[in-house]
mmCIF file of C-alpha atoms in Angstrom:
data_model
loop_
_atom_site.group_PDB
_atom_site.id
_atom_site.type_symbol
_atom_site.label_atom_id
_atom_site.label_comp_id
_atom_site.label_asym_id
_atom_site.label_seq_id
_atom_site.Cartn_x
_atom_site.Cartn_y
_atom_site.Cartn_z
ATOM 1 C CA UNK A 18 -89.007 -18.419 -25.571
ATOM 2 C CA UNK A 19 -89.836 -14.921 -26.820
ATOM 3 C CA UNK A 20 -89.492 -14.233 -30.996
ATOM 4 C CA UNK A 21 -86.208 -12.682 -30.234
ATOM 5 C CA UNK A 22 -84.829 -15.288 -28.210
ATOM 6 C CA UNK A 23 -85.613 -17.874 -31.110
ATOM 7 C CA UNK A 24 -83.938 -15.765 -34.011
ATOM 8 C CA UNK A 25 -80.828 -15.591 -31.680
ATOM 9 C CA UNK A 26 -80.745 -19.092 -31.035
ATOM 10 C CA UNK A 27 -81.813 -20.399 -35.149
ATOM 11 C CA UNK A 28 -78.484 -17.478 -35.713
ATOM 12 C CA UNK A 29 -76.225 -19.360 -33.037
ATOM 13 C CA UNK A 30 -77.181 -22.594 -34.832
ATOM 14 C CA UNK A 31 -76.268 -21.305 -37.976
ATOM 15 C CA UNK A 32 -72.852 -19.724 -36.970
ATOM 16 C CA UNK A 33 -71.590 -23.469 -35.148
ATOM 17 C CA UNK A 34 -73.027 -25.089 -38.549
ATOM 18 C CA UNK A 35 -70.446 -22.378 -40.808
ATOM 19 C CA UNK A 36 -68.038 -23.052 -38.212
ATOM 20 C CA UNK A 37 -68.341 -26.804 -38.529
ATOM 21 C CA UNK A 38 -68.234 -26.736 -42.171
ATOM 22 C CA UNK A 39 -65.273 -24.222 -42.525
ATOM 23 C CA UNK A 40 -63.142 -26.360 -40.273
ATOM 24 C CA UNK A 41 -63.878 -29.394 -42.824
ATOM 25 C CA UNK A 42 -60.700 -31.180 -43.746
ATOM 26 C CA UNK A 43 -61.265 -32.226 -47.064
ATOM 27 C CA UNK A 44 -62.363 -28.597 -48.097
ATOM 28 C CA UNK A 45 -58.636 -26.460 -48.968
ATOM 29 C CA UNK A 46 -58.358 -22.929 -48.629
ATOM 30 C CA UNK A 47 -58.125 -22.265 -51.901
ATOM 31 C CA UNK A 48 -61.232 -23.577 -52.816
ATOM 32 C CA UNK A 49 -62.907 -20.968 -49.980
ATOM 33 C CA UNK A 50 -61.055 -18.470 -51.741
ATOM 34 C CA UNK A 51 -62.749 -19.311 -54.987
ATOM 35 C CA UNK A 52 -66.301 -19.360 -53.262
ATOM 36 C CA UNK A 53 -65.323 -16.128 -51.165
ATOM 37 C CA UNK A 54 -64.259 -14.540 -54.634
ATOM 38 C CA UNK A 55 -67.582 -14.841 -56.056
ATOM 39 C CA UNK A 56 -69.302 -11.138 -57.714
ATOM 40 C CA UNK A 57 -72.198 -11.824 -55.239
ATOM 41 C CA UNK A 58 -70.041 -11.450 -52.431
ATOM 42 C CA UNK A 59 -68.273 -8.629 -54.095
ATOM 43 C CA UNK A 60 -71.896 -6.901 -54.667
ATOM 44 C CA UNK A 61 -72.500 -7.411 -50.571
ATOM 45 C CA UNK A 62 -69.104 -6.552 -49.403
ATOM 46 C CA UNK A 63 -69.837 -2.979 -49.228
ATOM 47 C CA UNK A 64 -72.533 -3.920 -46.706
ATOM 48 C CA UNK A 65 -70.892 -6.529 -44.995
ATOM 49 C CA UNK A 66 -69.513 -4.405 -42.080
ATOM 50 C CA UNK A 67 -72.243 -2.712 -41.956
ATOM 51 C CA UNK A 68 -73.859 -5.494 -41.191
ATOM 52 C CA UNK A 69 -71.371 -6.893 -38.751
ATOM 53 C CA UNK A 70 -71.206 -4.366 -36.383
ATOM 54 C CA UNK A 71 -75.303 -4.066 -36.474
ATOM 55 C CA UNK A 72 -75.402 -7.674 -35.568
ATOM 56 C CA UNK A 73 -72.375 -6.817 -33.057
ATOM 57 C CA UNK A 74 -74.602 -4.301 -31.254
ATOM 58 C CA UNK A 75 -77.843 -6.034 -31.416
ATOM 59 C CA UNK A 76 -75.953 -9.097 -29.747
ATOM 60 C CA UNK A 77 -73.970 -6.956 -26.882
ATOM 61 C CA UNK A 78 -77.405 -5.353 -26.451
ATOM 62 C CA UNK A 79 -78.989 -9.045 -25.936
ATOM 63 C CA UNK A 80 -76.411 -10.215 -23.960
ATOM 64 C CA UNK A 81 -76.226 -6.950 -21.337
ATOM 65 C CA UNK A 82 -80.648 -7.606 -20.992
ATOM 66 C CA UNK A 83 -79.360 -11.052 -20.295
ATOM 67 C CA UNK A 84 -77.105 -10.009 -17.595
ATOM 68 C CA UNK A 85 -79.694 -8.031 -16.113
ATOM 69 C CA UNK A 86 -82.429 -10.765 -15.974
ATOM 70 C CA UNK A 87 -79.944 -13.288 -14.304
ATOM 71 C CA UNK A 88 -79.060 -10.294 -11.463
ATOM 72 C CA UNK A 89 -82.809 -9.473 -11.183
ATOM 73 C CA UNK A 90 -83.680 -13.373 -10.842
ATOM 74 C CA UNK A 91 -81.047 -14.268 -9.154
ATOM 75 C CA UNK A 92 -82.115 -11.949 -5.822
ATOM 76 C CA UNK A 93 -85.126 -12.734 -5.373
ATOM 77 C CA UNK A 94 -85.342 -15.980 -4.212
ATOM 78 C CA UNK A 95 -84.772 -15.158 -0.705
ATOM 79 C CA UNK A 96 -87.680 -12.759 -0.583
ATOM 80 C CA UNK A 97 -89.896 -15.135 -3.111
ATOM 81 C CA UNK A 98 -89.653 -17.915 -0.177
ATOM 82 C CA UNK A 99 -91.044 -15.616 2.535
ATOM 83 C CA UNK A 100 -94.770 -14.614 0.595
ATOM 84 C CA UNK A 101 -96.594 -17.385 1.825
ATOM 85 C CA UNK A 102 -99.418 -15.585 -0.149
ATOM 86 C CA UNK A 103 -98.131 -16.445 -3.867
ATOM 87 C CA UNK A 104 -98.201 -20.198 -3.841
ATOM 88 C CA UNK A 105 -95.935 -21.079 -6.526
ATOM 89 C CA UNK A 106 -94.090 -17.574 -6.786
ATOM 90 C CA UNK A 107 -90.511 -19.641 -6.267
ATOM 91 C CA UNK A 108 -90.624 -21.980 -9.115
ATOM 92 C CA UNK A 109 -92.206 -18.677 -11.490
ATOM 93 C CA UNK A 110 -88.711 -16.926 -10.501
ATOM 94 C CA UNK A 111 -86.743 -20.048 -10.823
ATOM 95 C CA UNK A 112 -88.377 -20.486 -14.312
ATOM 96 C CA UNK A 113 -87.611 -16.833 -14.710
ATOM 97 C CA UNK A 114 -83.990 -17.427 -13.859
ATOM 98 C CA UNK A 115 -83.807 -20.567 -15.983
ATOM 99 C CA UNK A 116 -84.671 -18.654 -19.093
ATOM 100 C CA UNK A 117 -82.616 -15.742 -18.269
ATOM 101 C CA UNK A 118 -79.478 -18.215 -17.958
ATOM 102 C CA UNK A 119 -80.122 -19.679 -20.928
ATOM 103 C CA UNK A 120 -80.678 -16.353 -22.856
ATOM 104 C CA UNK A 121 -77.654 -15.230 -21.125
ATOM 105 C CA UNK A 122 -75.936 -18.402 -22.746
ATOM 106 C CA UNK A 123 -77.132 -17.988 -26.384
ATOM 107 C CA UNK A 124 -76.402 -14.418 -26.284
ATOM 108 C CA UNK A 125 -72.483 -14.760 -25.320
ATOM 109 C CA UNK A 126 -72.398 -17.499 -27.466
ATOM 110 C CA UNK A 127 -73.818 -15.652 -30.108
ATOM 111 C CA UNK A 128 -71.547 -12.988 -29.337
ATOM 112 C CA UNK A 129 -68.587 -15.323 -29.150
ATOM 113 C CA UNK A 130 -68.918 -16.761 -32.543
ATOM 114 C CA UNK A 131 -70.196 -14.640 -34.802
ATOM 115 C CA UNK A 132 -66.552 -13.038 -33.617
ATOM 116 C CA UNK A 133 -64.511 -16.369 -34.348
ATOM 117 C CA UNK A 134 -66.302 -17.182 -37.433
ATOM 118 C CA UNK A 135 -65.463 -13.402 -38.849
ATOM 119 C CA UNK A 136 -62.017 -14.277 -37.790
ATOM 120 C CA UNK A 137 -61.974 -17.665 -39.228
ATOM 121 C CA UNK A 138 -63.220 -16.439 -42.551
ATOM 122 C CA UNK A 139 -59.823 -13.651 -42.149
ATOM 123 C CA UNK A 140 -57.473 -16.502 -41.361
ATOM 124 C CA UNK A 141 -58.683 -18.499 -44.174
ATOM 125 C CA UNK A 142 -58.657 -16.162 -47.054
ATOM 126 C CA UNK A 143 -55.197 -15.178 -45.743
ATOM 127 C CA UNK A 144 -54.607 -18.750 -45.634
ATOM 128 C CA UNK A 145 -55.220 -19.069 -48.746
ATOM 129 C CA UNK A 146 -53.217 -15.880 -49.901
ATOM 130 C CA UNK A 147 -50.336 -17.676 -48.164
ATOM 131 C CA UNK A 148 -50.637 -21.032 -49.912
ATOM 132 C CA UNK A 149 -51.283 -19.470 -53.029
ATOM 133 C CA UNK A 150 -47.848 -17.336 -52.462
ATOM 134 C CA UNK A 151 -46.561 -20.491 -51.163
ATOM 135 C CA UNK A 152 -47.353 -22.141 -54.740
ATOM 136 C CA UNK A 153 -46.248 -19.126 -56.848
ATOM 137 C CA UNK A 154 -42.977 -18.899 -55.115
ATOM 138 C CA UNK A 155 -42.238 -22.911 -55.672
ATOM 139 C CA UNK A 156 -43.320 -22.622 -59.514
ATOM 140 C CA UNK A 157 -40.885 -19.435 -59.295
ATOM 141 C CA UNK A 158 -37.928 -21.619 -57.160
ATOM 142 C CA UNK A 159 -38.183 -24.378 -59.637
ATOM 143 C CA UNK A 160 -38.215 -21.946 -62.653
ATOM 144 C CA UNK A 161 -35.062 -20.052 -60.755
ATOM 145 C CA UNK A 162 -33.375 -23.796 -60.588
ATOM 146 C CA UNK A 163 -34.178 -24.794 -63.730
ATOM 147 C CA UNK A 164 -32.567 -21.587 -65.374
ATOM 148 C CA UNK A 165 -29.585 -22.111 -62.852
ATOM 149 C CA UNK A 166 -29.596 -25.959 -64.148
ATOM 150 C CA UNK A 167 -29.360 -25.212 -67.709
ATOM 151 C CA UNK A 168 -26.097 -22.089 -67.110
ATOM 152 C CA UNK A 169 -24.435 -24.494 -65.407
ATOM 153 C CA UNK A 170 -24.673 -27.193 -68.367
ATOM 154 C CA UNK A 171 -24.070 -24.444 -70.513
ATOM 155 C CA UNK A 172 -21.282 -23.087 -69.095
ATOM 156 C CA UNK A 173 -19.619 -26.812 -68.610
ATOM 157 C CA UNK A 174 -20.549 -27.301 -72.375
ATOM 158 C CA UNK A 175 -18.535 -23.612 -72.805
ATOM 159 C CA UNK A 176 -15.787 -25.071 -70.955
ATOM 160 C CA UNK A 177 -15.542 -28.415 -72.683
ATOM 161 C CA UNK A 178 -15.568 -26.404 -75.931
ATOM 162 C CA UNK A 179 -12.922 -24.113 -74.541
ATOM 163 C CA UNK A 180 -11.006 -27.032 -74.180
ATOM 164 C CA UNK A 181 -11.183 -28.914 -77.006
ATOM 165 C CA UNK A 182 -10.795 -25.154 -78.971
ATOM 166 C CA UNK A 183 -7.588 -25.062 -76.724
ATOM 167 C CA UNK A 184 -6.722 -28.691 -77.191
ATOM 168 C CA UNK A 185 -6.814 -28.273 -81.032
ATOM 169 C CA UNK A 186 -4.804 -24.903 -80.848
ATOM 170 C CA UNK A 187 -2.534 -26.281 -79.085
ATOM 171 C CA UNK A 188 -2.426 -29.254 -81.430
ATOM 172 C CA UNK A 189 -1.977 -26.271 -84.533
ATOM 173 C CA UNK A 190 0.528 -24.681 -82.229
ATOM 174 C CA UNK A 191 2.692 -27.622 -82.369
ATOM 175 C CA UNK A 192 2.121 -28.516 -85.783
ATOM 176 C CA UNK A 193 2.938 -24.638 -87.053
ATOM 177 C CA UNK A 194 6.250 -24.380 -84.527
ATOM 178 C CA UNK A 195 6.846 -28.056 -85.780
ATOM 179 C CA UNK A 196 6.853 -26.871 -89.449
ATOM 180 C CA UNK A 197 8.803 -23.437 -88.006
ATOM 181 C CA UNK A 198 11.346 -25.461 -86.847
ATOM 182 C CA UNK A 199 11.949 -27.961 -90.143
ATOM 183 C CA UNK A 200 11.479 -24.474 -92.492
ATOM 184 C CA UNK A 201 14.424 -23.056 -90.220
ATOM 185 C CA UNK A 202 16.615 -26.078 -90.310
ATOM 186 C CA UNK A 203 15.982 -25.675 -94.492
ATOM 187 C CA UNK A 204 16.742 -22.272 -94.434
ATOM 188 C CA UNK A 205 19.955 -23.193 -92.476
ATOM 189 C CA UNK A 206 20.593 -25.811 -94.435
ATOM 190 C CA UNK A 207 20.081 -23.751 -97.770
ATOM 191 C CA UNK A 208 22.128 -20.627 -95.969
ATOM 192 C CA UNK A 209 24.923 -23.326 -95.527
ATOM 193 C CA UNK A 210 24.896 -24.464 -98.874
ATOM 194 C CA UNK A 211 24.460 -20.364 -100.278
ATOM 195 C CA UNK A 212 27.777 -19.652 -97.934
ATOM 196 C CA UNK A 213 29.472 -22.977 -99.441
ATOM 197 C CA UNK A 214 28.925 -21.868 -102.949
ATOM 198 C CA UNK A 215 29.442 -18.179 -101.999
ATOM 199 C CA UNK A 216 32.895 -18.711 -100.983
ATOM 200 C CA UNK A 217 33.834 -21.549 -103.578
ATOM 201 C CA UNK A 218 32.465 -18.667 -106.335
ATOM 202 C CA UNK A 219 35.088 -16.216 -104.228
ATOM 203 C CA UNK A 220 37.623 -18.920 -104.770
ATOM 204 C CA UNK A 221 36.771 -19.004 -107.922
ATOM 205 C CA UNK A 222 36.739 -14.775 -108.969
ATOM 206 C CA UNK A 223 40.142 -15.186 -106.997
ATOM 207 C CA UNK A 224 41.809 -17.531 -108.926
ATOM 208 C CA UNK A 225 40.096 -16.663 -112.293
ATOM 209 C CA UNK A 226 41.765 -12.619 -110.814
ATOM 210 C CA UNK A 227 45.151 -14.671 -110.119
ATOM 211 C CA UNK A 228 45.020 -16.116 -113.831
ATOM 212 C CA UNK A 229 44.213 -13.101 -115.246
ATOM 213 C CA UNK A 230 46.962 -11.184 -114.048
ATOM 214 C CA UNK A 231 49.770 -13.620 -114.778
ATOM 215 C CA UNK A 232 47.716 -14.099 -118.124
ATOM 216 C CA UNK A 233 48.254 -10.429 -118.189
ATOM 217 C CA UNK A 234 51.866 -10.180 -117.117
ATOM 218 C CA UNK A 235 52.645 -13.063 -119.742
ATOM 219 C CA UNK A 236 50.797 -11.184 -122.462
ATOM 220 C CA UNK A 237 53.047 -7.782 -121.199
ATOM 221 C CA UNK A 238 55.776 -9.942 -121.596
ATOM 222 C CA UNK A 239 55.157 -11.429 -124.909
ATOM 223 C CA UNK A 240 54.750 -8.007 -126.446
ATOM 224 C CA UNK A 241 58.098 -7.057 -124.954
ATOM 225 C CA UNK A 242 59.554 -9.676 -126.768
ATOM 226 C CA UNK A 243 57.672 -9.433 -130.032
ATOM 227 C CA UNK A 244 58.736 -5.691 -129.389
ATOM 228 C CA UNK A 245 62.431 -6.528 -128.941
ATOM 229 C CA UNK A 246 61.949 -9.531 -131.955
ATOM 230 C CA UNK A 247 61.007 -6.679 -134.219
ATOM 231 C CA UNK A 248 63.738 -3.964 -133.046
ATOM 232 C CA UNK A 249 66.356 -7.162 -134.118
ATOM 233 C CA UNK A 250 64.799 -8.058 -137.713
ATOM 234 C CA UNK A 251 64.774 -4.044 -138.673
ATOM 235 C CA UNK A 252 68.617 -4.075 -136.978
ATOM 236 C CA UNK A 253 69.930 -7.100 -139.205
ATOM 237 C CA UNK A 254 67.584 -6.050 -142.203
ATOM 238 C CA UNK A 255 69.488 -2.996 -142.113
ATOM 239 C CA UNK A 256 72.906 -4.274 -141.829
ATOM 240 C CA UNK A 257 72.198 -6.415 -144.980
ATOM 241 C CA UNK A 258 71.401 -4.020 -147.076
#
């Protein structure tokens, strides 16, 4: 195996060994996130792909020379049986096509993971994104029901207290139109008793009016005959003399 063929194969080695170890269970996302997030990956990103599609190329390159050794091995076999003047010439071709195959093989492999472990590391940091999200938007939900917890108690502590306020003004209600009621039945009761002596004082100014006039008419009556007592004395004085 050429130089080439051995860095392609120590790279393949390395890609199923990242594979292996991203799909490790007891690793989470999160904690890929955190080694992803790193400032020496953020120093590198600008190169990264760069880097990618150089390794892209150099593999498709690989991979095509592959193809072409397996076509130009895999041909000559038939003509390689016929020179009875190589002794040996099959089994140099067949080794030729054996290490062609196999180049072919770590190529596409190559090839084939280097793309699913770029698009594992994408799936994961999303992943992660996601869970994160995921664990943001809980903390928010049970903040959210929480909040919506404590209005509701509130607002059935506002209502019992609207209650017992309305309870207790309905008890002063009562108590005032109670008090209404036995301050009207006074005032009825004093009105009566006002009329009573109202019209007992009327009887009263009535008779006292009654009394006065024949009081009046008596003392008219007197002085007519004090009057008429006088007129006699000065009559008989007169006749005396």
């Amino acid at each position: 195996m050429t130089l080439q063929w051995v860095a392609v194969a120590t790279f393949l080695y390395a890609e199923i060994g990242l594979i292996l170890i991203f799909c490790l269970p007891f690793i989470p996302p999160q904690r890929w996130q955190k080694i992803f997030s790193f400032t020496v990956w953020g120093k590198i990103a600008t190169f990264w792909n760069k880097a990618f599609l150089t390794i892209i190329v150099l593999l498709i390159v690989l991979f095509l020379d592959a193809v072409r050794e397996v076509r130009k091995y895999s041909s000559t076999p038939a003509i390689e049986k016929g020179l009875t003047s190589r002794p040996g010439a099959y089994e140099h071709v067949q080794m030729k096509l054996f290490r062609s195959q196999r180049n072919l093989y770590i190529s596409g492999f190559s090839l084939f993971f280097w793309l699913v472990l770029r698009r594992l590391v994408i799936l994961i940091t999303q992943l992660a994104k996601e869970l994160s999200n995921k664990g943001v938007l809980k903390t928010q939900a049970e903040n959210t029901n929480e909040a919506a917890k404590k209005f509701m108690e509130e607002n059935e502590r506002l209502k019992r207290l609207l209650k017992s306020y309305a309870k207790e003004e309905e008890h002063i209600l009562e108590a005032e139109n109670k008090k209404l009621v036995e301050d009207q039945e006074k005032l009825k009761t004093e009105l009566k008793k006002t009329s009573d002596a109202l019209s007992k004082a009327q009887n009263d100014v009535m008779t006292m009016r009654m009394q006065s006039e024949q009081l009046s008419k008596e003392y008219d009556r007197l002085l007519k005959e004090h009057a008429e007592l006088q007129n006699c004395l000065g009559k008989d004085s007169k006749k005396g003399l």
